[in-house]
Coordinates of C-alpha atoms in Angstrom, one line a residue:
Chain C
M1 CA 154.7 0.9 -2.5
S2 CA 154.1 -1.6 -4.6
T3 CA 155.7 -4.6 -2.9
R4 CA 154.5 -8.1 -3.1
T5 CA 152.3 -9.4 -1.0
L6 CA 150.5 -12.6 0.0
I7 CA 147.8 -12.3 -2.9
S8 CA 149.8 -12.5 -6.6
P9 CA 149.0 -9.8 -9.2
A10 CA 148.2 -12.2 -11.7
Q11 CA 145.4 -13.4 -9.3
L12 CA 144.3 -9.8 -9.0
A13 CA 144.3 -8.9 -12.0
R14 CA 141.8 -11.8 -13.4
P15 CA 138.4 -10.5 -13.4
R16 CA 137.4 -12.8 -10.5
G17 CA 140.2 -11.9 -8.6
K18 CA 139.3 -8.4 -9.1
A19 CA 135.5 -8.7 -7.9
V20 CA 136.7 -10.5 -4.8
Y21 CA 138.9 -7.7 -4.4
W22 CA 136.7 -5.1 -4.7
V23 CA 133.7 -6.6 -2.3
T24 CA 136.6 -7.7 0.8
F25 CA 137.6 -4.5 0.5
A26 CA 133.9 -2.5 1.0
V27 CA 133.3 -4.7 3.1
V28 CA 136.5 -4.3 5.4
V29 CA 136.7 -0.7 5.2
G30 CA 132.6 -0.8 6.1
G31 CA 133.3 -2.9 9.3
F32 CA 136.1 -0.8 9.8
T33 CA 134.2 2.3 9.9
L34 CA 131.4 0.6 12.0
V35 CA 133.5 -1.0 14.6
F36 CA 135.8 1.9 15.2
L37 CA 134.3 4.7 14.3
G38 CA 130.6 3.7 15.1
P39 CA 131.1 3.8 19.3
L40 CA 132.8 7.4 18.3
Y41 CA 130.2 8.7 16.4
W42 CA 127.7 7.5 18.9
M43 CA 129.4 9.1 21.6
I44 CA 129.5 12.6 19.5
S45 CA 125.8 12.5 18.7
S46 CA 124.7 11.1 21.8
G47 CA 126.3 14.4 23.5
F48 CA 123.4 16.5 21.3
K49 CA 120.5 14.5 22.5
D50 CA 118.0 15.0 25.5
A51 CA 117.8 13.5 28.5
Q52 CA 114.9 11.5 27.5
E53 CA 116.0 10.7 24.2
V54 CA 119.4 9.5 25.1
I55 CA 118.1 6.5 27.2
Q56 CA 115.4 5.5 24.8
T57 CA 115.1 2.2 23.1
P58 CA 115.4 1.3 20.5
P59 CA 118.0 4.4 20.5
T60 CA 117.4 6.6 17.3
L61 CA 120.9 6.7 15.0
V62 CA 120.3 10.3 14.2
P63 CA 119.4 12.8 17.0
G64 CA 115.9 13.5 16.8
S65 CA 116.5 16.6 19.8
F66 CA 119.2 19.3 19.0
E67 CA 121.0 20.1 22.6
P68 CA 124.4 21.5 22.3
A69 CA 123.7 23.0 25.4
N70 CA 124.9 19.8 26.9
Y71 CA 128.2 20.3 26.1
T72 CA 128.2 23.7 27.8
R73 CA 126.2 22.1 30.6
A74 CA 128.7 19.8 30.9
W75 CA 132.0 22.2 30.5
D76 CA 130.1 24.4 33.7
V77 CA 128.7 21.5 36.0
M78 CA 132.3 19.4 35.8
D79 CA 134.5 22.2 35.6
L80 CA 136.1 21.0 32.7
S81 CA 137.9 24.0 31.9
G82 CA 139.3 23.8 35.6
L83 CA 140.1 19.7 34.7
L84 CA 141.4 20.8 31.3
F85 CA 143.8 23.1 32.6
N86 CA 145.2 20.8 34.9
T87 CA 145.5 18.2 32.4
L88 CA 147.9 20.3 30.5
Y89 CA 149.9 21.6 32.8
Y90 CA 150.5 18.1 33.9
A91 CA 151.3 17.3 30.4
F92 CA 153.8 20.2 29.7
G93 CA 155.1 20.2 32.5
A94 CA 156.4 16.7 32.4
L95 CA 157.1 17.3 28.5
A96 CA 159.3 19.5 29.5
F97 CA 161.3 17.5 32.4
Q98 CA 161.2 14.8 29.8
L99 CA 162.9 17.0 27.5
V100 CA 165.5 18.5 29.5
L101 CA 166.6 15.8 31.8
D102 CA 165.9 12.4 29.6
V103 CA 167.7 14.0 26.7
A104 CA 170.5 15.5 29.1
A105 CA 171.2 12.1 30.3
A106 CA 170.6 10.2 26.8
Y107 CA 173.1 12.4 25.5
S108 CA 175.6 11.7 28.3
L109 CA 175.5 8.2 28.4
S110 CA 175.9 8.3 24.1
R111 CA 178.6 11.1 23.6
L112 CA 180.1 11.9 26.5
R113 CA 180.5 8.4 28.4
P114 CA 181.3 8.9 31.8
V115 CA 182.5 6.4 34.5
L116 CA 180.0 4.0 35.4
G117 CA 177.8 5.0 32.5
K118 CA 177.3 1.7 31.5
A119 CA 176.0 0.7 34.5
I120 CA 173.6 3.5 34.9
L121 CA 172.1 2.8 31.5
G122 CA 171.7 -0.9 32.8
M123 CA 170.2 -0.2 36.2
M124 CA 168.1 2.4 34.4
L125 CA 166.8 -0.1 31.4
A126 CA 166.2 -3.2 34.0
T127 CA 163.3 -0.6 35.7
L128 CA 161.7 -2.1 32.1
M129 CA 161.7 -5.1 33.7
I130 CA 160.0 -4.5 36.9
P131 CA 156.0 -4.4 35.9
A132 CA 154.6 -0.7 36.5
T133 CA 151.8 -2.0 38.7
V134 CA 154.4 -3.5 41.3
L135 CA 155.9 -0.3 41.8
V136 CA 152.9 1.6 42.5
V137 CA 152.4 1.2 46.0
P138 CA 156.2 1.7 47.2
Q139 CA 156.1 4.8 44.4
Y140 CA 153.1 6.3 46.1
L141 CA 154.3 5.7 49.5
T142 CA 158.0 7.9 48.0
V143 CA 155.8 10.5 47.2
L144 CA 153.5 10.9 50.6
D145 CA 157.3 11.4 52.5
V146 CA 160.3 12.0 49.8
P147 CA 163.4 10.5 52.0
I148 CA 165.8 12.9 52.5
F149 CA 163.8 15.4 51.3
E150 CA 160.9 14.7 53.7
R151 CA 158.3 16.7 51.5
N152 CA 154.9 15.0 51.1
L153 CA 154.0 15.9 47.3
L154 CA 150.4 15.0 47.3
N155 CA 148.4 17.1 45.7
T156 CA 151.3 19.1 43.9
P157 CA 152.8 18.4 39.7
W158 CA 156.1 17.1 41.2
A159 CA 153.9 13.9 41.8
I160 CA 153.2 13.7 37.7
W161 CA 156.2 15.7 36.5
L162 CA 159.2 13.9 39.0
P163 CA 158.1 10.2 38.2
S164 CA 157.4 11.0 34.5
V165 CA 161.4 11.6 34.4
T166 CA 162.2 7.8 34.9
N167 CA 161.1 6.6 31.5
A168 CA 164.1 3.7 30.4
F169 CA 162.7 3.6 27.2
N170 CA 162.5 7.2 26.0
I171 CA 166.3 7.7 27.0
F172 CA 167.0 4.3 26.1
L173 CA 165.5 5.5 22.3
L174 CA 166.9 9.1 22.7
K175 CA 170.8 7.4 23.1
R176 CA 170.1 4.8 20.2
F177 CA 169.5 8.1 18.2
F178 CA 172.4 10.2 19.5
D179 CA 174.3 7.2 19.0
S180 CA 174.0 7.3 15.2
I181 CA 175.0 10.8 14.6
P182 CA 178.0 10.9 12.8
K183 CA 181.0 11.2 14.8
E184 CA 183.2 13.5 12.6
L185 CA 180.2 16.5 13.4
L186 CA 181.0 16.2 17.0
D187 CA 184.7 16.0 16.4
A188 CA 184.6 19.2 14.4
A189 CA 182.5 21.3 17.1
A190 CA 184.9 20.1 19.8
M191 CA 187.6 21.1 17.5
D192 CA 185.7 24.6 17.3
G193 CA 185.7 24.9 20.9
A194 CA 182.1 24.4 21.6
S195 CA 181.6 22.7 24.9
P196 CA 179.5 20.0 25.5
L197 CA 176.1 22.4 25.9
R198 CA 176.9 24.2 23.2
T199 CA 177.4 21.0 21.2
L200 CA 174.1 19.6 22.3
W201 CA 172.0 22.7 21.9
S202 CA 173.6 23.8 18.4
I203 CA 174.3 20.6 16.8
V204 CA 172.8 17.6 18.1
L205 CA 169.0 18.7 19.0
P206 CA 168.4 20.6 15.6
I207 CA 169.0 16.7 14.1
S208 CA 167.4 15.1 16.6
R209 CA 164.1 17.0 15.6
P210 CA 162.2 13.5 14.3
I211 CA 162.8 11.8 18.0
L212 CA 162.2 14.6 19.7
G213 CA 158.9 15.1 18.4
V214 CA 158.0 11.4 18.7
V215 CA 158.9 11.3 22.5
S216 CA 157.2 14.5 23.0
I217 CA 154.1 13.2 21.5
F218 CA 154.3 10.2 23.9
A219 CA 155.0 12.2 27.0
I220 CA 152.7 14.0 26.6
V221 CA 149.7 11.4 25.4
G222 CA 151.5 9.3 28.4
V223 CA 150.1 12.1 30.9
W224 CA 147.1 12.5 29.1
K225 CA 145.7 8.8 29.2
D226 CA 147.1 7.7 32.7
F227 CA 144.3 7.1 35.2
L228 CA 145.5 5.1 38.3
W229 CA 148.9 7.3 39.6
P230 CA 147.1 10.8 39.2
M231 CA 143.8 9.1 41.1
L232 CA 146.3 8.3 43.9
T233 CA 148.6 11.5 44.0
L234 CA 145.4 14.0 43.3
P235 CA 143.1 13.1 45.6
D236 CA 142.4 16.7 45.5
P237 CA 139.1 17.3 43.2
A238 CA 140.1 20.8 42.1
K239 CA 143.8 19.3 41.1
Q240 CA 142.5 16.4 38.8
T241 CA 143.0 15.6 36.0
L242 CA 140.4 15.0 32.7
N243 CA 140.2 11.4 33.3
V244 CA 140.1 11.5 37.2
G245 CA 137.8 14.3 37.0
I246 CA 135.4 12.7 35.2
Y247 CA 135.4 9.2 36.8
S248 CA 134.6 10.7 40.5
L249 CA 131.8 12.8 39.0
S250 CA 130.5 10.5 36.2
N251 CA 127.9 8.8 38.8
G252 CA 126.3 12.5 39.2
V253 CA 125.5 14.1 36.0
P254 CA 122.9 13.1 33.6
V255 CA 123.8 10.9 31.0
N256 CA 123.7 13.1 28.1
V257 CA 125.8 15.8 29.7
L258 CA 128.0 13.0 30.8
I259 CA 128.8 11.8 27.1
A260 CA 128.9 15.1 26.1
A261 CA 131.7 15.7 28.5
L262 CA 133.3 12.4 27.0
T263 CA 133.6 13.8 24.0
I264 CA 135.4 17.0 25.1
A265 CA 137.8 14.9 26.9
S266 CA 138.3 12.9 23.6
L267 CA 139.0 15.8 21.6
P268 CA 142.4 16.8 22.6
T269 CA 144.4 14.0 22.1
L270 CA 142.2 12.8 19.0
L271 CA 143.2 16.3 17.1
I272 CA 147.0 15.9 18.3
F273 CA 146.8 12.2 16.9
L274 CA 145.3 13.4 13.5
I275 CA 147.5 16.4 13.4
F276 CA 150.9 14.5 14.4
Q277 CA 149.3 10.9 12.8
R278 CA 152.7 10.6 10.5
N279 CA 154.9 11.4 13.4
I280 CA 153.6 9.2 15.7
M281 CA 153.1 6.0 13.4
S282 CA 156.4 6.1 12.3
G283 CA 157.6 6.7 15.8
L284 CA 155.5 3.2 16.9
T285 CA 156.7 1.1 14.0
A286 CA 160.4 2.4 14.6
G287 CA 160.9 1.8 18.4
G288 CA 157.7 -0.1 19.3
L289 CA 158.9 -3.2 20.1
K290 CA 161.2 -2.0 22.6
G291 CA 158.3 -1.0 25.2
Chain F
M6 CA 164.1 20.1 43.2
S7 CA 165.4 22.9 41.1
A8 CA 165.7 21.7 37.1
P9 CA 168.1 22.8 35.1
S10 CA 166.3 25.5 33.2
L11 CA 164.8 24.6 30.2
T12 CA 166.2 26.6 27.1
P13 CA 169.8 27.5 27.8
S14 CA 169.9 30.9 26.6
K15 CA 172.2 32.4 24.8
A16 CA 173.8 34.2 27.3
E17 CA 174.2 31.4 29.7
S18 CA 176.0 29.3 26.9
S19 CA 178.8 32.0 26.1
R20 CA 179.3 33.3 29.2
R21 CA 180.4 29.3 29.8
T22 CA 182.0 28.8 27.0
P23 CA 185.1 31.5 27.1
P24 CA 186.7 29.1 30.4
R25 CA 185.8 25.9 29.4
A26 CA 187.5 26.3 26.1
A27 CA 190.6 28.4 27.7
G28 CA 190.7 25.4 29.9
D29 CA 191.1 22.6 27.5
A30 CA 193.5 24.6 25.7
S31 CA 195.9 24.8 28.6
P32 CA 197.9 21.7 29.1
G33 CA 196.3 20.2 32.3
S34 CA 197.4 16.8 33.5
P35 CA 195.8 13.8 32.1
F36 CA 194.2 12.8 35.2
A37 CA 192.4 16.2 35.5
K38 CA 191.6 16.7 32.0
S39 CA 189.5 13.2 32.8
L40 CA 188.2 14.5 36.1
R41 CA 186.7 17.4 34.1
R42 CA 185.5 15.6 31.4
N43 CA 183.4 13.3 34.1
L44 CA 182.3 15.9 36.2
T45 CA 180.4 17.2 32.9
A46 CA 179.2 14.1 32.1
H47 CA 177.6 13.5 35.4
G48 CA 176.4 16.5 35.4
F49 CA 174.3 16.0 32.4
L50 CA 173.2 13.2 34.2
V51 CA 172.6 13.8 37.6
G52 CA 168.7 15.1 37.0
A53 CA 167.4 11.9 35.4
V54 CA 169.7 9.6 37.8
L55 CA 167.8 11.5 41.0
C56 CA 164.6 11.1 39.7
F57 CA 165.3 7.5 39.0
A58 CA 167.0 7.0 42.6
F59 CA 164.0 8.6 44.0
F60 CA 161.0 7.1 42.1
S61 CA 162.0 3.7 40.3
W62 CA 165.7 2.4 42.4
Y63 CA 164.1 3.2 46.1
P64 CA 161.1 1.7 45.4
M65 CA 162.0 -1.2 44.4
V66 CA 163.7 -1.9 46.8
R67 CA 161.2 -0.7 49.2
E68 CA 158.9 -3.3 47.6
F69 CA 160.9 -6.2 48.3
L70 CA 161.5 -4.5 52.4
L71 CA 157.4 -3.8 52.4
A72 CA 156.4 -7.2 51.8
F73 CA 158.2 -8.7 54.9
Q74 CA 156.7 -5.6 57.0
K75 CA 153.9 -4.6 58.8
T76 CA 153.2 -0.8 59.6
E77 CA 150.8 -0.3 62.5
G78 CA 150.7 3.3 64.0
G79 CA 153.6 4.3 62.8
E80 CA 155.7 1.5 63.7
V81 CA 157.1 -0.9 61.1
S82 CA 158.1 -4.3 62.2
W83 CA 159.6 -7.4 60.5
V84 CA 156.9 -10.0 60.0
G85 CA 158.6 -12.6 57.5
L86 CA 156.3 -14.8 55.9
D87 CA 153.1 -13.2 57.5
N88 CA 152.3 -11.1 54.6
L89 CA 152.1 -13.9 51.9
R90 CA 150.5 -16.0 54.3
T91 CA 147.9 -13.1 54.7
V92 CA 147.4 -13.3 51.1
F93 CA 147.5 -17.1 50.4
N94 CA 144.7 -17.2 53.3
D95 CA 142.4 -14.8 51.5
P96 CA 139.5 -16.5 49.6
A97 CA 139.5 -13.5 46.8
F98 CA 143.0 -14.4 46.3
W99 CA 142.6 -17.6 44.1
Q100 CA 139.7 -16.0 42.6
A101 CA 142.0 -13.2 41.4
W102 CA 144.3 -15.2 39.9
R103 CA 141.8 -17.8 38.0
N104 CA 139.9 -13.8 36.9
T105 CA 143.5 -12.4 36.0
L106 CA 144.3 -15.6 33.8
L107 CA 140.9 -15.5 32.6
F108 CA 142.0 -12.0 30.7
T109 CA 145.1 -13.1 29.8
V110 CA 143.6 -15.9 27.8
L111 CA 140.8 -14.1 26.1
A112 CA 142.8 -11.2 25.8
L113 CA 145.6 -13.2 23.8
V114 CA 142.8 -15.0 21.8
L115 CA 141.2 -11.6 21.0
G116 CA 144.2 -9.3 21.4
F117 CA 146.6 -11.3 19.8
A118 CA 145.3 -12.9 16.8
V119 CA 142.8 -10.1 15.6
P120 CA 145.4 -7.2 15.6
F121 CA 147.4 -9.8 13.6
A122 CA 144.4 -11.3 11.4
V123 CA 143.2 -7.2 10.6
A124 CA 147.4 -6.3 9.3
V125 CA 147.3 -9.3 7.3
V126 CA 144.3 -8.1 6.2
I127 CA 145.2 -4.3 5.5
N128 CA 148.6 -5.0 4.1
E129 CA 146.9 -7.0 1.1
F130 CA 145.0 -4.0 0.0
R131 CA 146.4 -1.4 -2.5
H132 CA 143.9 0.9 -1.6
G133 CA 142.9 3.0 1.8
K134 CA 146.1 1.3 3.8
G135 CA 145.8 5.0 5.5
Y136 CA 142.5 5.3 6.3
L137 CA 142.3 1.7 7.9
R138 CA 145.3 2.3 9.6
L139 CA 144.2 5.6 11.3
L140 CA 140.9 4.0 12.2
V141 CA 142.5 1.2 13.8
Y142 CA 144.6 3.8 16.1
L143 CA 141.9 5.8 17.0
P144 CA 141.2 4.4 19.7
V145 CA 144.3 4.2 21.6
M146 CA 144.3 8.0 21.4
L147 CA 141.5 8.2 23.8
P148 CA 141.3 8.8 27.1
P149 CA 140.9 5.7 29.1
V150 CA 137.8 7.0 30.9
A151 CA 136.3 8.0 27.8
A152 CA 136.5 5.1 26.0
V153 CA 135.2 2.9 29.2
L154 CA 132.6 4.9 30.2
L155 CA 131.6 4.6 26.3
F156 CA 131.2 1.1 26.7
K157 CA 129.6 1.2 29.8
Y158 CA 126.7 2.9 27.9
L159 CA 126.9 0.7 24.9
Y160 CA 126.9 -2.2 27.4
D161 CA 124.0 -1.1 29.3
P162 CA 121.4 -3.4 29.2
G163 CA 118.3 -0.7 29.2
Y164 CA 119.3 1.3 26.4
G165 CA 122.7 0.1 25.3
L166 CA 123.5 -0.1 21.5
L167 CA 124.5 -3.2 21.7
N168 CA 122.0 -5.0 22.9
E169 CA 120.0 -3.5 20.6
L170 CA 122.2 -5.1 17.8
F171 CA 121.7 -8.4 19.4
G172 CA 118.0 -8.2 19.2
F173 CA 117.5 -6.9 15.4
F174 CA 120.0 -9.9 14.7
G175 CA 117.4 -11.9 17.2
L176 CA 120.2 -12.9 19.2
P177 CA 119.3 -13.0 23.4
E178 CA 120.0 -10.0 25.3
Q179 CA 122.9 -10.0 27.3
Q180 CA 123.2 -8.5 31.0
W181 CA 127.0 -8.1 29.9
L182 CA 128.6 -6.2 32.7
Q183 CA 126.1 -7.6 35.5
D184 CA 126.2 -11.7 34.4
A185 CA 128.9 -13.3 36.2
D186 CA 129.4 -15.4 33.1
I187 CA 130.2 -13.3 30.6
S188 CA 131.2 -9.9 32.7
M189 CA 134.9 -10.9 32.1
L190 CA 134.3 -11.4 28.0
S191 CA 132.9 -7.7 28.5
V192 CA 135.6 -6.5 29.5
V193 CA 138.3 -8.0 27.5
I194 CA 136.3 -7.1 24.3
A195 CA 136.4 -3.0 25.5
S196 CA 140.1 -3.7 26.5
T197 CA 140.8 -5.1 23.1
W198 CA 138.8 -2.4 21.0
M199 CA 140.7 0.4 22.7
N200 CA 144.5 -1.5 22.9
M201 CA 144.8 -3.1 19.2
G202 CA 145.7 -0.2 17.3
G203 CA 149.7 -0.1 18.4
A204 CA 149.9 -3.8 18.1
A205 CA 148.0 -3.6 14.5
L206 CA 150.5 -0.9 13.4
I207 CA 153.6 -3.3 14.3
Y208 CA 152.4 -6.2 12.8
L209 CA 151.9 -4.1 9.9
A210 CA 155.5 -2.9 9.9
A211 CA 156.5 -6.8 10.2
L212 CA 154.6 -7.7 7.3
Q213 CA 156.0 -5.0 5.1
G214 CA 159.3 -6.5 5.6
I215 CA 158.4 -9.7 3.7
P216 CA 160.1 -10.3 0.8
G217 CA 157.9 -10.7 -2.1
E218 CA 159.9 -13.5 -3.4
L219 CA 159.1 -16.2 -1.0
Y220 CA 155.8 -15.5 -1.7
E221 CA 156.0 -16.2 -5.3
A222 CA 158.5 -19.1 -4.4
A223 CA 155.7 -20.9 -2.0
E224 CA 153.2 -20.2 -5.4
L225 CA 155.4 -22.4 -7.9
D226 CA 154.9 -25.0 -4.9
G227 CA 151.4 -24.7 -5.5
A228 CA 150.4 -23.3 -2.1
G229 CA 147.0 -21.4 -1.6
L230 CA 146.3 -18.6 0.5
F231 CA 146.4 -20.4 4.0
R232 CA 149.5 -22.3 3.4
K233 CA 151.2 -18.9 2.3
I234 CA 149.8 -17.7 5.7
W235 CA 151.4 -20.2 7.4
H236 CA 154.9 -21.5 5.7
V237 CA 155.3 -17.7 4.8
T238 CA 153.6 -15.1 6.7
I239 CA 153.8 -16.6 10.1
P240 CA 157.2 -17.8 9.9
Q241 CA 158.8 -14.3 8.9
T242 CA 157.2 -13.0 11.4
R243 CA 157.9 -15.1 14.2
L244 CA 160.2 -13.0 16.3
I245 CA 157.9 -10.1 16.4
L246 CA 154.7 -12.5 17.0
S247 CA 156.7 -14.0 19.8
L248 CA 157.4 -10.3 21.4
M249 CA 154.2 -9.0 21.4
L250 CA 152.8 -12.2 22.7
L251 CA 155.2 -11.8 25.9
M252 CA 154.4 -8.2 25.9
Q253 CA 150.9 -8.9 26.1
I254 CA 151.1 -11.7 28.7
I255 CA 153.6 -9.2 30.3
A256 CA 150.8 -6.4 29.9
T257 CA 147.4 -8.2 30.3
M258 CA 148.3 -9.7 34.0
Q259 CA 148.5 -6.3 35.6
V260 CA 145.3 -5.1 33.9
F261 CA 143.7 -2.4 36.2
V262 CA 141.8 0.4 34.7
E263 CA 139.3 -1.4 32.4
P264 CA 138.0 -3.6 35.0
F265 CA 138.0 -0.9 37.8
L266 CA 135.8 1.4 35.5
L267 CA 133.5 -0.8 34.1
T268 CA 132.4 -3.0 37.0
G269 CA 134.2 -0.8 39.8
G270 CA 137.1 -3.6 40.2
A271 CA 135.3 -6.6 41.6
G272 CA 132.2 -7.0 39.8
P273 CA 129.2 -9.4 40.0
E274 CA 130.3 -12.0 42.5
G275 CA 133.9 -11.0 42.0
S276 CA 134.0 -11.8 38.4
T277 CA 136.2 -9.2 37.4
T278 CA 138.6 -8.8 40.5
T279 CA 142.4 -9.1 39.0
V280 CA 145.3 -9.7 40.7
V281 CA 146.4 -6.0 40.5
Y282 CA 142.9 -5.1 41.7
L283 CA 143.5 -7.0 44.6
I284 CA 146.7 -4.9 45.3
Y285 CA 145.6 -1.8 44.8
Q286 CA 142.4 -3.3 47.7
Y287 CA 145.2 -4.2 50.3
A288 CA 147.1 -0.6 49.9
F289 CA 144.4 1.8 49.3
N290 CA 141.1 0.3 51.0
F291 CA 142.2 -1.9 53.6
N292 CA 145.7 0.2 54.2
N293 CA 147.8 -3.1 54.5
Y294 CA 150.9 -2.2 52.3
G295 CA 152.5 -5.3 53.5
A296 CA 150.1 -7.7 51.8
A297 CA 149.7 -5.4 48.9
A298 CA 153.7 -5.8 48.8
A299 CA 154.0 -9.1 49.3
L300 CA 151.2 -9.7 46.8
G301 CA 153.1 -7.5 44.1
L302 CA 155.9 -9.6 44.6
L303 CA 154.6 -12.8 43.9
L304 CA 153.4 -11.1 40.6
L305 CA 156.8 -9.6 40.3
V306 CA 157.9 -13.1 40.6
I307 CA 155.9 -14.5 37.8
L308 CA 156.0 -11.5 35.2
A309 CA 159.9 -11.0 35.7
G310 CA 160.3 -15.0 33.8
F311 CA 158.2 -13.4 31.1
S312 CA 160.7 -10.4 30.9
A313 CA 163.7 -12.2 30.8
V314 CA 162.1 -14.4 27.8
Y315 CA 161.7 -11.3 26.1
V316 CA 164.6 -9.6 26.6
K317 CA 166.9 -12.5 25.2
L318 CA 164.5 -12.8 22.1
S319 CA 164.4 -8.9 21.5
R320 CA 169.0 -8.9 21.8
A321 CA 168.8 -11.7 18.9
E322 CA 166.0 -9.8 17.1
N323 CA 168.7 -6.6 17.0
E324 CA 171.6 -8.5 16.6

């Protein structure tokens, strides 16, 4: 894209303009790489240092010692496989619940237009106005003793899955996308005798792939990054997420092993991001403001 | 709780279709038709609505009730404004608000201005935009525990990299998280690094929407670089800037994870105790849910004002 920006093309074409451009460019690229990639490099390389080197001053830029065993030790000592499995289990469970229930709700609100639908949508959107942290205490009490069902969801995956459905932003995003599907398409399906479920499954969902991708990534990353809620609702160390598990073990292990554990915990979301960065970026800038 | 099956199987949909199709064909009364249509529509809604009812709407009501109740040994009693009084008389109350305000102001100076400047600079480049965008957003994808503990390690007064850098430039070494005067600043720096990616991307998208002719016109009037930013870039992105400003205020006033992980919550001499950390302490350390709810309500009232303005502005933007 070559849209006109702050600095005019004519100015850039001049030799002086060119020089300034390339110098600024080099400084910015260098600076950004240092600031944003530097700490990550530091983390990964420190994971390879031995216990002595990791706390030595001055610190070494290139590890002088090489101990990949830190990574296997972190894996074993902190039971990272267990924590990783838990996190994946919660994240994909939350994803499944959000995809089924939020998509169904958004479809109903957008296309089936039930009685009181507007009011229900309004009440859902109203939850966006309440600061999340304010609700943590009453939500926690609800999880301790769910009214009517009288169940205690502490230490169960339901404590993560069910509240994850209450994502008004997702429902709003999905509804707006469903609203934009041409009416004729759905009318044709109805004419052929397709039930609402069939229409959703065979027509709406295939068209909605991009938005479903964005919602899915946000759902998974949301669980992956959450800290306070899983810390409160999953006190059992065997049931914890990576975030909480690493935090609660962080004082008991040597620094180099801890840093290796941090690297391992960071890899999955970084990989998701690198693979899906196009979708994530477009999703962010498309609907990012209504958070 | 039984959720509807994840994948409506072929068998299921074909089993359902015939009777409904037959039903539609038969001439039912308009009332029966509308009833059936509504039943289907509400059927699709019921799962999400139940989740909202239990985990959003009911807790919202409960928050209000809790703020005026006391629970002792399973006995719930109404205590009126007692909880609010407890909260007000806590010496940590004013400190927590001062700290939270300090965090918000610092986070606005850093976390608001820096991403905007970054977006303006990236937008000027003809090369490497994708790479720079990727870099800025990278930390957002880290689990907060990894990012925060990494910073704890960078801040370490003994072997931390930051003091090493300071020494290299001849600056005095700092105690970072252990010094009550700069502990909050240290928390804000880490927090900005972790979170600025999202804001920068949104600004970038907004900048791309500015018509180039406006810059040309400004140049004809003899405007330099900074006047162009001041008179074109900022006015053209004003609405998004104000929305982001409000969102940042709402988000930063609720800060919890960063101080909790970096300094254990309170920090040296309570210098990083925030309002939400205080709520956490009341509820989960002192088991005083009433006081936690009262303080939460106070925070809610303050933030609701910002939220209302936000909703008004974003409606204007959508139109």
